[in-house]
Short mmCIF file of C-alpha atoms and ligand atoms in Angstrom, two decimals:
data_model
loop_
_atom_site.label_atom_id
_atom_site.label_comp_id
_atom_site.label_asym_id
_atom_site.label_seq_id
_atom_site.Cartn_x
_atom_site.Cartn_y
_atom_site.Cartn_z
CA UNK V 991 -44.77 -0.86 8.05
CA UNK V 992 -44.44 0.74 4.33
CA UNK V 993 -41.74 0.27 2.80
CA UNK V 994 -38.48 -0.59 4.47
CA UNK V 995 -35.30 1.42 2.33
CA UNK V 996 -31.81 1.85 4.76
CA UNK V 997 -28.79 3.19 3.58
CA UNK V 998 -25.33 2.62 4.60
CA UNK V 999 -23.58 6.28 3.66
CA UNK V 1000 -20.28 6.13 4.70
CA UNK V 1001 -17.13 8.51 3.61
CA UNK V 1002 -14.43 6.39 3.28
CA UNK V 1003 -11.48 6.86 5.07
CA UNK V 1004 -9.02 4.64 4.47
CA UNK V 1005 -10.02 1.70 6.52
CA UNK V 1006 -13.09 0.47 8.54
CA UNK V 1007 -13.84 0.33 11.68
CA UNK V 1008 -15.89 -2.17 13.94
CA UNK V 1009 -18.43 0.52 14.44
CA UNK V 1010 -19.04 1.07 10.34
CA UNK V 1011 -19.35 -2.24 9.90
CA UNK V 1012 -21.55 -2.78 13.03
CA UNK V 1013 -24.08 0.74 11.93
CA UNK V 1014 -23.15 -1.12 8.13
CA UNK V 1015 -25.12 -5.01 10.09
CA UNK V 1016 -27.96 -3.25 11.26
CA UNK V 1017 -28.97 -0.93 8.21
CA UNK V 1018 -28.96 -4.43 6.21
CA UNK V 1019 -30.58 -6.11 8.52
CA UNK V 1020 -33.51 -3.99 9.36
CA UNK V 1021 -33.51 -4.67 5.84
CA UNK V 1022 -33.44 -8.33 5.55
CA UNK V 1023 -35.81 -8.36 8.02
CA UNK V 1024 -38.75 -6.50 6.30
CA UNK V 1025 -38.43 -7.21 3.05
CA UNK V 1026 -36.75 -3.98 2.04
CA UNK V 1027 -33.77 -2.62 0.08
CA UNK V 1028 -30.28 -2.09 1.58
CA UNK V 1029 -28.47 1.12 -0.48
CA UNK V 1030 -25.02 1.66 -0.01
CA UNK V 1031 -23.47 5.97 -0.11
CA UNK V 1032 -20.35 6.99 -0.23
CA UNK V 1033 -20.43 10.43 1.18
CA UNK V 1034 -18.02 11.41 -0.33
CA UNK V 1035 -17.75 15.49 -0.98
CA UNK V 1036 -15.19 16.16 1.35
CA UNK V 1037 -12.25 16.62 -1.36
CA UNK V 1038 -9.74 17.13 1.05
CA UNK V 1039 -9.79 13.61 2.54
CA UNK V 1040 -9.91 12.09 0.00
CA UNK V 1041 -8.28 8.35 0.13
CA UNK V 1042 -7.42 6.84 -3.22
CA UNK V 1043 -8.67 3.38 -2.59
CA UNK V 1044 -10.93 3.09 -0.41
CA UNK V 1045 -14.12 3.17 -1.26
CA UNK V 1046 -12.68 0.02 -2.83
CA UNK V 1047 -12.29 -1.46 0.72
CA UNK V 1048 -14.90 -0.88 1.74
CA UNK V 1049 -17.29 -2.35 -0.96
CA UNK V 1050 -14.98 -5.62 -0.93
CA UNK V 1051 -15.41 -5.48 3.15
CA UNK V 1052 -18.89 -5.16 2.82
CA UNK V 1053 -18.93 -7.97 0.14
CA UNK V 1054 -16.51 -9.79 2.39
CA UNK V 1055 -18.77 -9.47 5.58
CA UNK V 1056 -21.51 -10.86 3.23
CA UNK V 1057 -23.42 -7.45 3.03
CA UNK V 1058 -23.53 -6.75 -0.69
CA UNK V 1059 -25.96 -4.18 -1.04
CA UNK V 1060 -29.15 -3.99 -2.35
CA UNK V 1061 -28.17 -0.77 -4.43
CA UNK V 1062 -25.08 0.74 -4.74
CA UNK V 1063 -22.33 1.74 -6.95
CA UNK V 1064 -21.18 -1.68 -8.32
CA UNK V 1065 -25.06 -2.59 -8.42
CA UNK V 1066 -26.48 0.45 -9.49
CA UNK V 1067 -30.28 1.48 -8.90
CA UNK V 1068 -32.96 3.82 -9.82
CA UNK V 1069 -31.57 5.89 -7.05
CA UNK V 1070 -28.21 6.77 -8.93
CA UNK V 1071 -25.61 8.00 -8.97
CA UNK V 1072 -24.64 5.85 -5.77
CA UNK V 1073 -20.99 8.42 -4.56
CA UNK V 1074 -22.48 11.72 -4.17
CA UNK V 1075 -18.70 13.55 -5.84
CA UNK V 1076 -21.64 12.55 -8.81
CA UNK V 1077 -24.12 14.49 -7.56
CA UNK V 1078 -22.75 17.72 -6.64
CA UNK V 1079 -25.89 20.03 -9.14
CA UNK V 1080 -29.05 18.46 -7.10
CA UNK V 1081 -26.97 19.66 -4.17
CA UNK V 1082 -27.21 22.83 -5.35
CA UNK V 1083 -30.18 23.20 -6.84
CA UNK V 1084 -31.64 22.89 -3.44
CA UNK V 1085 -29.66 25.14 -1.43
CA UNK V 1086 -30.16 27.48 -4.07
CA UNK V 1087 -33.93 26.61 -3.37
CA UNK V 1088 -33.56 26.95 0.78
CA UNK V 1089 -31.83 30.90 -0.60
CA UNK V 1090 -34.27 31.79 -3.15
CA UNK V 1091 -37.03 31.56 0.11
CA UNK V 1092 -35.42 32.74 2.66
CA UNK V 1093 -34.09 29.57 4.41
CA UNK V 1094 -30.65 30.30 4.00
CA UNK V 1095 -28.37 32.33 3.23
CA UNK V 1096 -24.94 33.05 1.63
CA UNK V 1097 -21.29 34.05 3.44
CA UNK V 1098 -18.40 35.72 2.29
CA UNK V 1099 -15.51 35.87 5.42
CA UNK V 1100 -12.79 34.27 4.71
CA UNK V 1101 -11.60 31.42 6.60
CA UNK V 1102 -8.47 33.21 7.81
CA UNK V 1103 -11.67 35.76 9.55
CA UNK V 1104 -13.67 32.84 10.47
CA UNK V 1105 -10.13 31.52 12.77
CA UNK V 1106 -9.77 34.73 13.42
CA UNK V 1107 -12.73 34.81 15.89
CA UNK V 1108 -11.78 31.64 16.71
CA UNK V 1109 -8.87 32.53 18.05
CA UNK V 1110 -10.13 36.03 19.51
CA UNK V 1111 -12.77 33.63 21.45
CA UNK V 1112 -9.15 31.19 22.97
CA UNK V 1113 -7.57 34.60 23.93
CA UNK V 1114 -10.63 36.10 25.96
CA UNK V 1115 -11.02 31.93 27.54
CA UNK V 1116 -14.13 32.22 26.00
CA UNK V 1117 -15.85 28.55 24.27
CA UNK V 1118 -15.22 28.44 20.51
CA UNK V 1119 -17.22 30.91 18.59
CA UNK V 1120 -20.27 29.79 16.48
CA UNK V 1121 -21.71 31.20 13.17
CA UNK V 1122 -25.26 31.80 14.29
CA UNK V 1123 -27.88 34.57 15.33
CA UNK V 1124 -25.58 35.92 17.84
CA UNK V 1125 -22.42 36.86 15.15
CA UNK V 1126 -24.55 36.34 12.21
CA UNK V 1127 -25.20 40.58 11.82
CA UNK V 1128 -21.56 40.96 12.31
CA UNK V 1129 -19.86 39.15 9.34
CA UNK V 1130 -19.74 39.33 5.42
CA UNK V 1131 -23.46 37.71 4.54
CA UNK V 1132 -26.21 38.67 2.35
CA UNK V 1133 -27.21 39.75 5.62
CA UNK V 1134 -26.23 41.76 6.63
CA UNK V 1135 -24.42 43.80 3.63
CA UNK V 1136 -26.68 45.52 1.19
CA UNK V 1137 -27.76 43.99 -1.36
CA UNK V 1138 -26.41 45.74 -3.82
CA UNK V 1139 -22.79 44.58 -3.04
CA UNK V 1140 -24.05 41.54 -2.04
CA UNK V 1141 -24.57 41.33 -6.54
CA UNK V 1142 -21.23 42.57 -7.35
CA UNK V 1143 -19.44 39.32 -4.69
CA UNK V 1144 -20.84 36.28 -5.90
CA UNK V 1145 -21.14 38.21 -9.33
CA UNK V 1146 -17.05 38.82 -8.79
CA UNK V 1147 -16.87 35.48 -8.44
CA UNK V 1148 -15.49 36.01 -4.24
CA UNK V 1149 -15.25 33.47 -2.86
CA UNK V 1150 -18.72 32.68 -0.75
CA UNK V 1151 -20.47 30.05 1.26
CA UNK V 1152 -24.03 28.57 1.63
CA UNK V 1153 -25.28 28.63 4.79
CA UNK V 1154 -28.58 27.20 6.67
CA UNK V 1155 -30.86 30.49 8.72
CA UNK V 1156 -31.54 28.90 11.81
CA UNK V 1157 -34.72 29.61 13.65
CA UNK V 1158 -33.63 31.53 16.52
CA UNK V 1159 -35.53 30.32 20.47
CA UNK V 1160 -36.98 27.91 18.93
CA UNK V 1161 -36.68 23.47 20.63
CA UNK V 1162 -36.48 21.31 18.20
CA UNK V 1163 -37.80 17.63 19.00
CA UNK V 1164 -37.76 14.78 16.99
CA UNK V 1165 -38.21 10.87 18.03
CA UNK V 1166 -35.57 8.24 18.24
CA UNK V 1167 -35.78 4.52 18.05
CA UNK V 1168 -33.63 3.91 20.59
CA UNK V 1169 -33.77 6.85 22.33
CA UNK V 1170 -37.13 8.41 22.31
CA UNK V 1171 -37.26 12.22 22.38
CA UNK V 1172 -34.33 13.85 21.73
CA UNK V 1173 -34.95 17.37 22.31
CA UNK V 1174 -32.10 20.64 20.89
CA UNK V 1175 -32.66 23.70 21.16
CA UNK V 1176 -32.06 26.01 18.50
CA UNK V 1177 -29.24 28.55 20.67
CA UNK V 1178 -27.14 24.93 20.18
CA UNK V 1179 -26.91 24.71 16.85
CA UNK V 1180 -25.09 26.61 14.33
CA UNK V 1181 -26.25 27.98 10.16
CA UNK V 1182 -24.23 25.45 9.04
CA UNK V 1183 -22.45 25.72 6.06
CA UNK V 1184 -23.98 24.07 3.55
CA UNK V 1185 -22.06 24.59 0.23
CA UNK V 1186 -18.61 25.02 0.72
CA UNK V 1187 -16.25 27.55 -1.12
CA UNK V 1188 -15.63 24.53 -3.65
CA UNK V 1189 -18.69 24.19 -4.85
CA UNK V 1190 -19.28 20.88 -2.50
CA UNK V 1191 -22.03 20.20 -0.36
CA UNK V 1192 -21.59 19.36 2.86
CA UNK V 1193 -22.85 15.75 4.91
CA UNK V 1194 -25.51 18.05 5.86
CA UNK V 1195 -27.28 18.55 2.84
CA UNK V 1196 -25.76 16.37 0.91
CA UNK V 1197 -27.50 13.84 3.79
CA UNK V 1198 -30.62 15.53 3.52
CA UNK V 1199 -31.09 15.69 0.31
CA UNK V 1200 -30.04 12.00 -1.36
CA UNK V 1201 -31.28 10.24 1.98
CA UNK V 1202 -34.84 12.70 0.66
CA UNK V 1203 -34.11 11.70 -2.96
CA UNK V 1204 -33.09 7.99 -2.28
CA UNK V 1205 -36.85 7.21 -0.72
CA UNK V 1206 -35.18 6.09 2.57
CA UNK V 1207 -37.58 5.42 5.26
CA UNK V 1208 -35.17 4.55 8.73
CA UNK V 1209 -31.89 6.29 8.90
CA UNK V 1210 -29.33 4.09 11.18
CA UNK V 1211 -25.72 5.00 12.14
CA UNK V 1212 -23.79 5.77 15.02
CA UNK V 1213 -25.25 8.15 18.22
CA UNK V 1214 -22.24 10.46 17.53
CA UNK V 1215 -24.90 12.12 14.63
CA UNK V 1216 -27.68 12.02 16.55
CA UNK V 1217 -25.79 16.40 17.33
CA UNK V 1218 -26.69 16.97 14.11
CA UNK V 1219 -31.02 15.63 13.47
CA UNK V 1220 -32.12 19.15 14.28
CA UNK V 1221 -30.34 21.16 11.30
CA UNK V 1222 -31.40 18.24 9.27
CA UNK V 1223 -34.59 18.29 11.00
CA UNK V 1224 -35.01 22.11 9.69
CA UNK V 1225 -33.55 21.48 6.47
CA UNK V 1226 -36.88 19.04 5.72
CA UNK V 1227 -39.27 20.73 7.61
CA UNK V 1228 -37.58 23.94 4.85
CA UNK V 1229 -37.71 21.60 1.55
CA UNK V 1230 -41.25 20.85 2.82
CA UNK V 1231 -40.84 16.98 2.87
CA UNK V 1232 -41.31 13.79 5.80
CA UNK V 1233 -38.01 12.51 7.67
CA UNK V 1234 -37.01 9.19 7.82
CA UNK V 1235 -37.72 7.68 10.67
CA UNK V 1236 -34.23 7.91 13.01
CA UNK V 1237 -31.85 5.39 15.50
CA UNK V 1238 -29.04 6.20 16.61
CA UNK V 1239 -26.54 3.31 17.63
CA UNK V 1240 -25.05 2.61 21.08
CA UNK V 1241 -21.28 4.34 20.86
CA UNK V 1242 -18.63 1.62 21.10
CA UNK V 1243 -16.05 1.97 23.56
CA UNK V 1244 -12.88 0.00 24.52
CA UNK V 1245 -12.10 -1.51 27.23
CA UNK V 1246 -11.21 0.92 29.61
CA UNK V 1247 -13.88 3.20 28.65
CA UNK V 1248 -12.16 5.12 26.53
CA UNK V 1249 -13.01 6.08 22.27
CA UNK V 1250 -12.21 3.34 20.63
CA UNK V 1251 -8.86 5.09 18.29
CA UNK V 1252 -6.46 3.72 14.86
CA UNK V 1253 -4.07 6.54 16.12
CA UNK V 1254 -4.20 4.58 19.97
CA UNK V 1255 -3.28 1.46 18.38
CA UNK V 1256 -0.76 2.84 15.77
CA UNK V 1257 1.33 4.42 18.48
CA UNK V 1258 1.31 1.90 20.88
CA UNK V 1259 4.43 0.02 21.13
CA UNK V 1260 3.21 -2.78 23.51
CA UNK V 1261 3.56 -6.75 22.79
CA UNK V 1262 0.87 -7.82 21.11
CA UNK V 1263 0.81 -5.40 18.13
CA UNK V 1264 2.89 -6.77 15.89
CA UNK V 1265 2.35 -9.92 16.07
CA UNK V 1266 3.33 -12.97 13.68
CA UNK V 1267 1.41 -14.33 11.18
CA UNK V 1268 1.64 -18.11 11.97
CA UNK V 1269 0.62 -20.15 15.05
CA UNK V 1270 0.29 -17.26 17.33
CA UNK V 1271 -3.56 -16.74 18.19
CA UNK V 1272 -4.10 -12.57 17.93
CA UNK V 1273 -3.13 -11.61 21.33
CA UNK V 1274 -3.04 -8.35 20.96
CA UNK V 1275 -5.84 -7.52 21.04
CA UNK V 1276 -6.58 -8.49 24.38
CA UNK V 1277 -3.44 -7.00 25.91
CA UNK V 1278 -3.39 -4.52 28.72
CA UNK V 1279 -3.08 -0.89 27.39
CA UNK V 1280 -6.99 -1.99 27.17
CA UNK V 1281 -6.83 -0.63 23.99
CA UNK V 1282 -8.31 -2.64 20.66
CA UNK V 1283 -7.17 -1.81 17.51
CA UNK V 1284 -10.81 -0.04 15.49
CA UNK V 1285 -9.48 -1.80 11.72
CA UNK V 1286 -11.78 -4.77 10.32
CA UNK V 1287 -9.53 -5.82 9.40
CA UNK V 1288 -7.20 -6.93 11.83
CA UNK V 1289 -9.77 -9.18 12.86
CA UNK V 1290 -9.46 -10.71 9.91
CA UNK V 1291 -6.23 -10.72 9.48
CA UNK V 1292 -5.53 -12.52 12.81
CA UNK V 1293 -7.73 -15.37 11.41
CA UNK V 1294 -11.17 -15.13 13.69
CA UNK V 1295 -13.77 -15.99 11.57
CA UNK V 1296 -16.30 -14.03 9.75
CA UNK V 1297 -19.24 -15.62 11.03
CA UNK V 1298 -17.20 -14.90 14.57
CA UNK V 1299 -17.04 -11.25 13.90
CA UNK V 1300 -20.37 -10.48 12.56
CA UNK V 1301 -22.12 -12.37 15.17
CA UNK V 1302 -19.97 -10.51 18.12
CA UNK V 1303 -19.83 -7.15 16.28
CA UNK V 1304 -23.94 -7.66 16.03
CA UNK V 1305 -23.98 -7.35 19.54
CA UNK V 1306 -23.23 -4.52 19.82
CA UNK V 1307 -25.00 -2.87 21.06
CA UNK V 1308 -28.32 -5.69 20.83
CA UNK V 1309 -29.28 -9.01 22.11
CA UNK V 1310 -31.74 -11.45 21.29
CA UNK V 1311 -33.56 -11.44 24.22
CA UNK V 1312 -32.85 -14.65 25.54
CA UNK V 1313 -29.63 -16.62 26.70
CA UNK V 1314 -29.03 -17.48 23.12
CA UNK V 1315 -25.68 -16.03 21.65
CA UNK V 1316 -24.75 -17.69 18.40
CA UNK V 1317 -25.67 -16.39 14.89
CA UNK V 1318 -24.94 -16.54 11.75
CA UNK V 1319 -25.90 -14.13 10.31
CA UNK V 1320 -28.50 -15.58 7.95
CA UNK V 1321 -30.34 -15.95 11.79
CA UNK V 1322 -29.25 -12.60 12.54
CA UNK V 1323 -31.51 -11.95 9.69
CA UNK V 1324 -34.27 -13.10 11.72
CA UNK V 1325 -33.85 -12.09 15.10
CA UNK V 1326 -32.54 -8.42 13.80
CA UNK V 1327 -35.16 -5.30 14.99
CA UNK V 1328 -34.02 -1.83 16.25
CA UNK V 1329 -36.54 -2.46 19.62
CA UNK V 1330 -33.74 -4.71 20.49
CA UNK V 1331 -30.33 -1.98 20.28
CA UNK V 1332 -29.37 -0.77 23.68
CA UNK V 1333 -29.26 2.94 24.82
CA UNK V 1334 -25.64 2.95 26.57
CA UNK V 1335 -22.14 2.92 25.07
CA UNK V 1336 -20.63 -0.54 24.20
CA UNK V 1337 -17.95 -1.85 25.03
CA UNK V 1338 -15.39 -4.19 23.07
CA UNK V 1339 -15.03 -7.60 25.08
CA UNK V 1340 -12.12 -9.51 23.45
CA UNK V 1341 -13.32 -12.52 24.95
CA UNK V 1342 -16.91 -13.21 23.72
CA UNK V 1343 -15.37 -12.55 20.49
CA UNK V 1344 -12.67 -15.70 21.49
CA UNK V 1345 -15.91 -17.18 22.75
CA UNK V 1346 -17.61 -17.00 18.93
CA UNK V 1347 -14.37 -17.74 17.29
CA UNK V 1348 -15.00 -21.27 19.19
CA UNK V 1349 -18.49 -21.54 18.99
CA UNK V 1350 -18.25 -20.99 15.34
CA UNK V 1351 -15.71 -23.15 14.11
CA UNK V 1352 -17.45 -26.15 16.14
CA UNK V 1353 -20.29 -25.51 14.07
CA UNK V 1354 -18.71 -25.63 10.68
CA UNK V 1355 -18.97 -28.83 8.92
CA UNK V 1356 -16.11 -31.47 9.47
CA UNK V 1357 -15.87 -32.08 5.57
CA UNK V 1358 -16.21 -28.18 5.03
CA UNK V 1359 -13.15 -26.93 8.03
CA UNK V 1360 -10.97 -30.44 5.95
CA UNK V 1361 -10.74 -28.33 3.52
CA UNK V 1362 -10.62 -25.16 4.29
CA UNK V 1363 -8.11 -26.20 6.35
CA UNK V 1364 -6.55 -28.34 3.55
CA UNK V 1365 -6.36 -25.20 1.00
CA UNK V 1366 -4.87 -22.83 4.45
CA UNK V 1367 -2.11 -25.47 5.05
CA UNK V 1368 -1.53 -25.27 0.76
CA UNK V 1369 -1.07 -22.25 0.62
CA UNK V 1370 1.78 -22.40 3.71
CA UNK V 1371 3.60 -25.23 1.22
CA UNK V 1372 2.10 -27.76 3.90
CA UNK V 1373 1.88 -30.59 1.05
CA UNK V 1374 -1.91 -32.28 2.02
CA UNK V 1375 -3.69 -35.17 1.40
CA UNK V 1376 -7.29 -34.51 2.06
CA UNK V 1377 -7.88 -38.19 2.83
CA UNK V 1378 -10.15 -40.12 5.32
CA UNK V 1379 -7.92 -39.97 7.80
CA UNK V 1380 -7.37 -35.91 7.40
CA UNK V 1381 -10.67 -35.54 8.03
CA UNK V 1382 -10.75 -38.10 11.27
CA UNK V 1383 -7.89 -35.61 12.48
CA UNK V 1384 -9.99 -32.61 11.49
CA UNK V 1385 -13.02 -34.11 12.77
CA UNK V 1386 -11.16 -34.86 16.05
CA UNK V 1387 -9.81 -31.57 17.02
CA UNK V 1388 -12.58 -28.96 15.48
CA UNK V 1389 -13.69 -28.42 19.52
CA UNK V 1390 -10.77 -27.59 20.43
CA UNK V 1391 -9.20 -24.52 18.05
CA UNK V 1392 -10.26 -21.82 19.45
CA UNK V 1393 -7.92 -20.09 16.40
CA UNK V 1394 -9.06 -22.02 12.87
CA UNK V 1395 -4.85 -21.40 12.78
CA UNK V 1396 -4.57 -23.83 16.08
CA UNK V 1397 -4.55 -26.89 13.80
CA UNK V 1398 -1.40 -26.71 12.21
CA UNK V 1399 0.62 -27.13 15.80
CA UNK V 1400 -2.11 -29.07 17.31
CA UNK V 1401 -2.07 -31.68 14.67
CA UNK V 1402 1.16 -32.00 13.92
CA UNK V 1403 1.48 -35.75 15.29
CA UNK V 1404 -0.92 -37.19 13.52
CA UNK V 1405 1.21 -36.82 10.48
CA UNK V 1406 5.25 -36.95 12.86
CA UNK V 1407 6.08 -39.01 15.08
CA UNK V 1408 6.95 -36.90 18.03
CA UNK V 1409 10.83 -34.78 18.51
CA UNK V 1410 10.18 -34.90 22.36
CA UNK V 1411 8.46 -35.94 25.46
CA UNK V 1412 7.02 -32.54 26.50
CA UNK V 1413 9.56 -32.96 30.33
CA UNK V 1414 6.99 -31.60 32.27
CA UNK V 1415 4.94 -34.41 31.32
CA UNK V 1416 7.97 -37.42 31.50
CA UNK V 1417 8.70 -36.22 35.20
CA UNK V 1418 4.58 -35.74 36.08
CA UNK V 1419 3.50 -39.12 34.39
CA UNK V 1420 6.68 -41.28 33.28
CA UNK V 1421 6.74 -43.27 36.22
CA UNK V 1422 8.40 -46.33 37.04
CA UNK V 1423 5.76 -49.10 36.04
CA UNK V 1424 5.59 -46.97 32.54
CA UNK V 1425 7.32 -48.76 30.68
CA UNK V 1426 6.66 -52.39 31.99
CA UNK V 1427 2.19 -50.55 31.90
CA UNK V 1428 2.89 -50.32 28.53
CA UNK V 1429 4.43 -52.81 26.56
CA UNK V 1430 1.50 -54.43 28.18
CA UNK V 1431 -1.16 -52.05 26.37
CA UNK V 1432 1.12 -53.18 23.05
CA UNK V 1433 0.88 -56.54 23.24
CA UNK V 1434 -3.28 -56.31 24.25
CA UNK V 1435 -3.39 -54.17 21.66
CA UNK V 1436 -2.41 -56.62 19.43
CA UNK V 1437 -4.14 -59.26 19.36
CA UNK V 1438 -7.56 -57.12 19.30
CA UNK V 1439 -10.08 -58.18 15.66
CA UNK V 1440 -10.94 -54.48 15.43
CA UNK V 1441 -8.95 -51.29 16.81
CA UNK V 1442 -12.29 -49.27 18.08
CA UNK V 1443 -12.49 -47.00 21.29
CA UNK V 1444 -14.53 -49.58 22.44
CA UNK V 1445 -11.34 -52.37 22.54
CA UNK V 1446 -8.57 -49.92 23.39
CA UNK V 1447 -10.21 -48.97 26.63
CA UNK V 1448 -10.85 -52.35 27.19
CA UNK V 1449 -7.26 -53.50 26.85
CA UNK V 1450 -6.92 -50.34 29.08
CA UNK V 1451 -8.92 -51.22 32.11
CA UNK V 1452 -7.76 -54.93 31.86
CA UNK V 1453 -4.26 -54.38 32.30
CA UNK V 1454 -5.08 -50.74 34.98
CA UNK V 1455 -6.98 -53.46 37.31
CA UNK V 1456 -4.99 -56.77 36.32
CA UNK V 1457 -2.25 -54.13 38.56
CA UNK V 1458 -5.01 -53.15 40.85
CA UNK V 1459 -3.87 -49.45 39.45
CA UNK V 1460 -6.43 -46.05 37.81
CA UNK V 1461 -6.69 -46.83 34.65
CA UNK V 1462 -4.93 -42.72 34.58
CA UNK V 1463 -1.30 -45.11 34.87
CA UNK V 1464 -1.59 -46.71 32.00
CA UNK V 1465 -3.30 -43.56 29.39
CA UNK V 1466 -1.16 -40.56 30.22
CA UNK V 1467 1.93 -42.44 29.75
CA UNK V 1468 0.46 -43.53 25.77
CA UNK V 1469 -0.63 -40.38 26.17
CA UNK V 1470 2.94 -39.06 26.29
CA UNK V 1471 4.19 -41.86 24.36
CA UNK V 1472 1.90 -41.13 20.79
CA UNK V 1473 1.81 -37.71 20.68
CA UNK V 1474 5.17 -36.08 23.12
CA UNK V 1475 2.71 -33.86 24.84
CA UNK V 1476 0.52 -34.04 28.21
CA UNK V 1477 -3.70 -33.09 26.41
CA UNK V 1478 -5.23 -33.16 23.54
CA UNK V 1479 -8.49 -35.21 22.61
CA UNK V 1480 -9.34 -38.17 24.06
CA UNK V 1481 -7.24 -41.02 24.27
CA UNK V 1482 -9.23 -44.10 23.05
CA UNK V 1483 -10.41 -41.58 19.70
CA UNK V 1484 -6.89 -40.25 19.19
CA UNK V 1485 -5.33 -43.72 18.77
CA UNK V 1486 -8.41 -45.07 17.61
CA UNK V 1487 -7.64 -42.18 14.71
CA UNK V 1488 -3.76 -42.81 14.43
CA UNK V 1489 -4.26 -45.50 14.32
CA UNK V 1490 -2.60 -49.41 15.16
CA UNK V 1491 0.11 -49.79 13.38
CA UNK V 1492 1.25 -45.85 14.36
CA UNK V 1493 0.28 -46.79 18.15
CA UNK V 1494 2.83 -49.76 18.67
CA UNK V 1495 5.45 -48.35 16.68
CA UNK V 1496 5.49 -44.23 18.95
CA UNK V 1497 4.94 -46.94 21.79
CA UNK V 1498 7.67 -49.07 21.38
CA UNK V 1499 9.32 -46.04 20.81
CA UNK V 1500 8.91 -44.54 23.61
CA UNK V 1501 9.86 -46.75 26.06
CA UNK V 1502 13.29 -47.40 24.42
CA UNK V 1503 13.58 -42.90 24.62
CA UNK V 1504 12.08 -42.22 27.08
CA UNK V 1505 13.45 -43.87 30.65
CA UNK V 1506 16.80 -42.39 29.12
CA UNK V 1507 16.01 -38.82 29.12
CA UNK V 1508 17.65 -36.91 31.44
CA UNK V 1509 15.02 -35.80 33.26
CA UNK V 1510 13.17 -38.70 34.83
N1 LIG Q 1126 -21.16 9.85 5.94
C1 LIG Q 1126 -21.19 9.75 7.61
C2 LIG Q 1126 -20.36 9.08 7.08
O1 LIG Q 1126 -18.99 8.53 7.19
C3 LIG Q 1126 -23.25 9.34 7.46
C4 LIG Q 1126 -23.71 9.35 8.49
C5 LIG Q 1126 -25.00 9.30 8.81
O2 LIG Q 1126 -25.18 7.49 7.76
O3 LIG Q 1126 -25.93 9.44 8.49
O4 LIG Q 1126 -21.04 7.74 8.88
#
């Protein structure tokens, strides 16, 4: 393959869409896999939609995701500027060239005139009119008006646009790496505005000119842009340029099959949306309406692991061709190929994202996780000393964390005595003989030379055998006594981490308190 140069070319909208991050990711991965260059180009020529801070937001999201471009507004490069708003003169020159060659023309129709046309069609129940071969002669443009009039309109500074002159009765056919051969007939295409009356180019002209000037080899973007290709193809043809290779990525839908939209999320009042921060799981994403939040920030704020988000987004349309599911960004860089991107739409599956979140936490190094958790807890005002004890609690609980914020709740009894005993568990697990068995347990462990998993287990076994009961008769009440709850990590490991002194203290305390509880 010749030199690979890919680009992510967002029009900043104020938030980063899951689909946008996927486009960025695939462009990044494809460039990395093929030893190429990944470029960020900000397509900000639509001044009406300019949003303060949107570009910064986007760049910081890419940096957060680890998808830093090789060339772009921050990095610079040989093909800048990388903001389209700073390249107006370039587009204008190319548009003028098209006009000079007869491939584009001036149009003077005002927005009101075009709107009136639409209104008429609406009234007649006809489809919205296209500015194309069927009507261009009836409109006010440099094809229908006399040359002198055109000149004087231009000289007088009358508002005008430049439109592409789409040839009639032609088939536009191209190859897409994902979708194969695609064709559009010229009758489906309008005379696209290339330069707007404010002098800024439209997406189509700027995109084609920049892809060419920036030597883009592969255009990888969402399927919603597929119908723009014939216009682009024709522009490439007019300029005599080679078109980059194309890959249009499948759409991403809500679980209910609808399009992911921020509006759905903002207007819904279902619970889970205004989820308080802290211990609560991000349940908002799988609420029953079948809508998910398209804003990447939502998942970051909800506490998902960065690696899990990236891994999940990579799988929205791609798979490695076998049953492996858990990938780091680095591993994806080695595996990714456009040939393995699906044609069919992807459905956002929160359960899978949750599964990956758990998987990525399990993959973390104990020490790294401990340091990060301690830092998080300190930020919330919980004083934590990053000692061996804390490290062993983290190592013990890591495989039980679905979200890292679960740690605070799951680990609470490692840092303070249980304040209560779960009544359901008391009812189910505390039997007549529990106090006696626990007293014997305290005696046995007090005598141990080493307080470790094997020795603790042997004590439990010895007591159970002595009383001809199952081990559970000892295990469950001990767990309840030391943790206050009925579930947790393996009991023997947990007791070893807690330490003999604490275990003895808590078991004795439970023997005193539990039999006095009302529910017992
Ligand atoms: N500016 C377009 C967007 O917002 C770019 C589409 C393309 O990649 O060509 O997605």
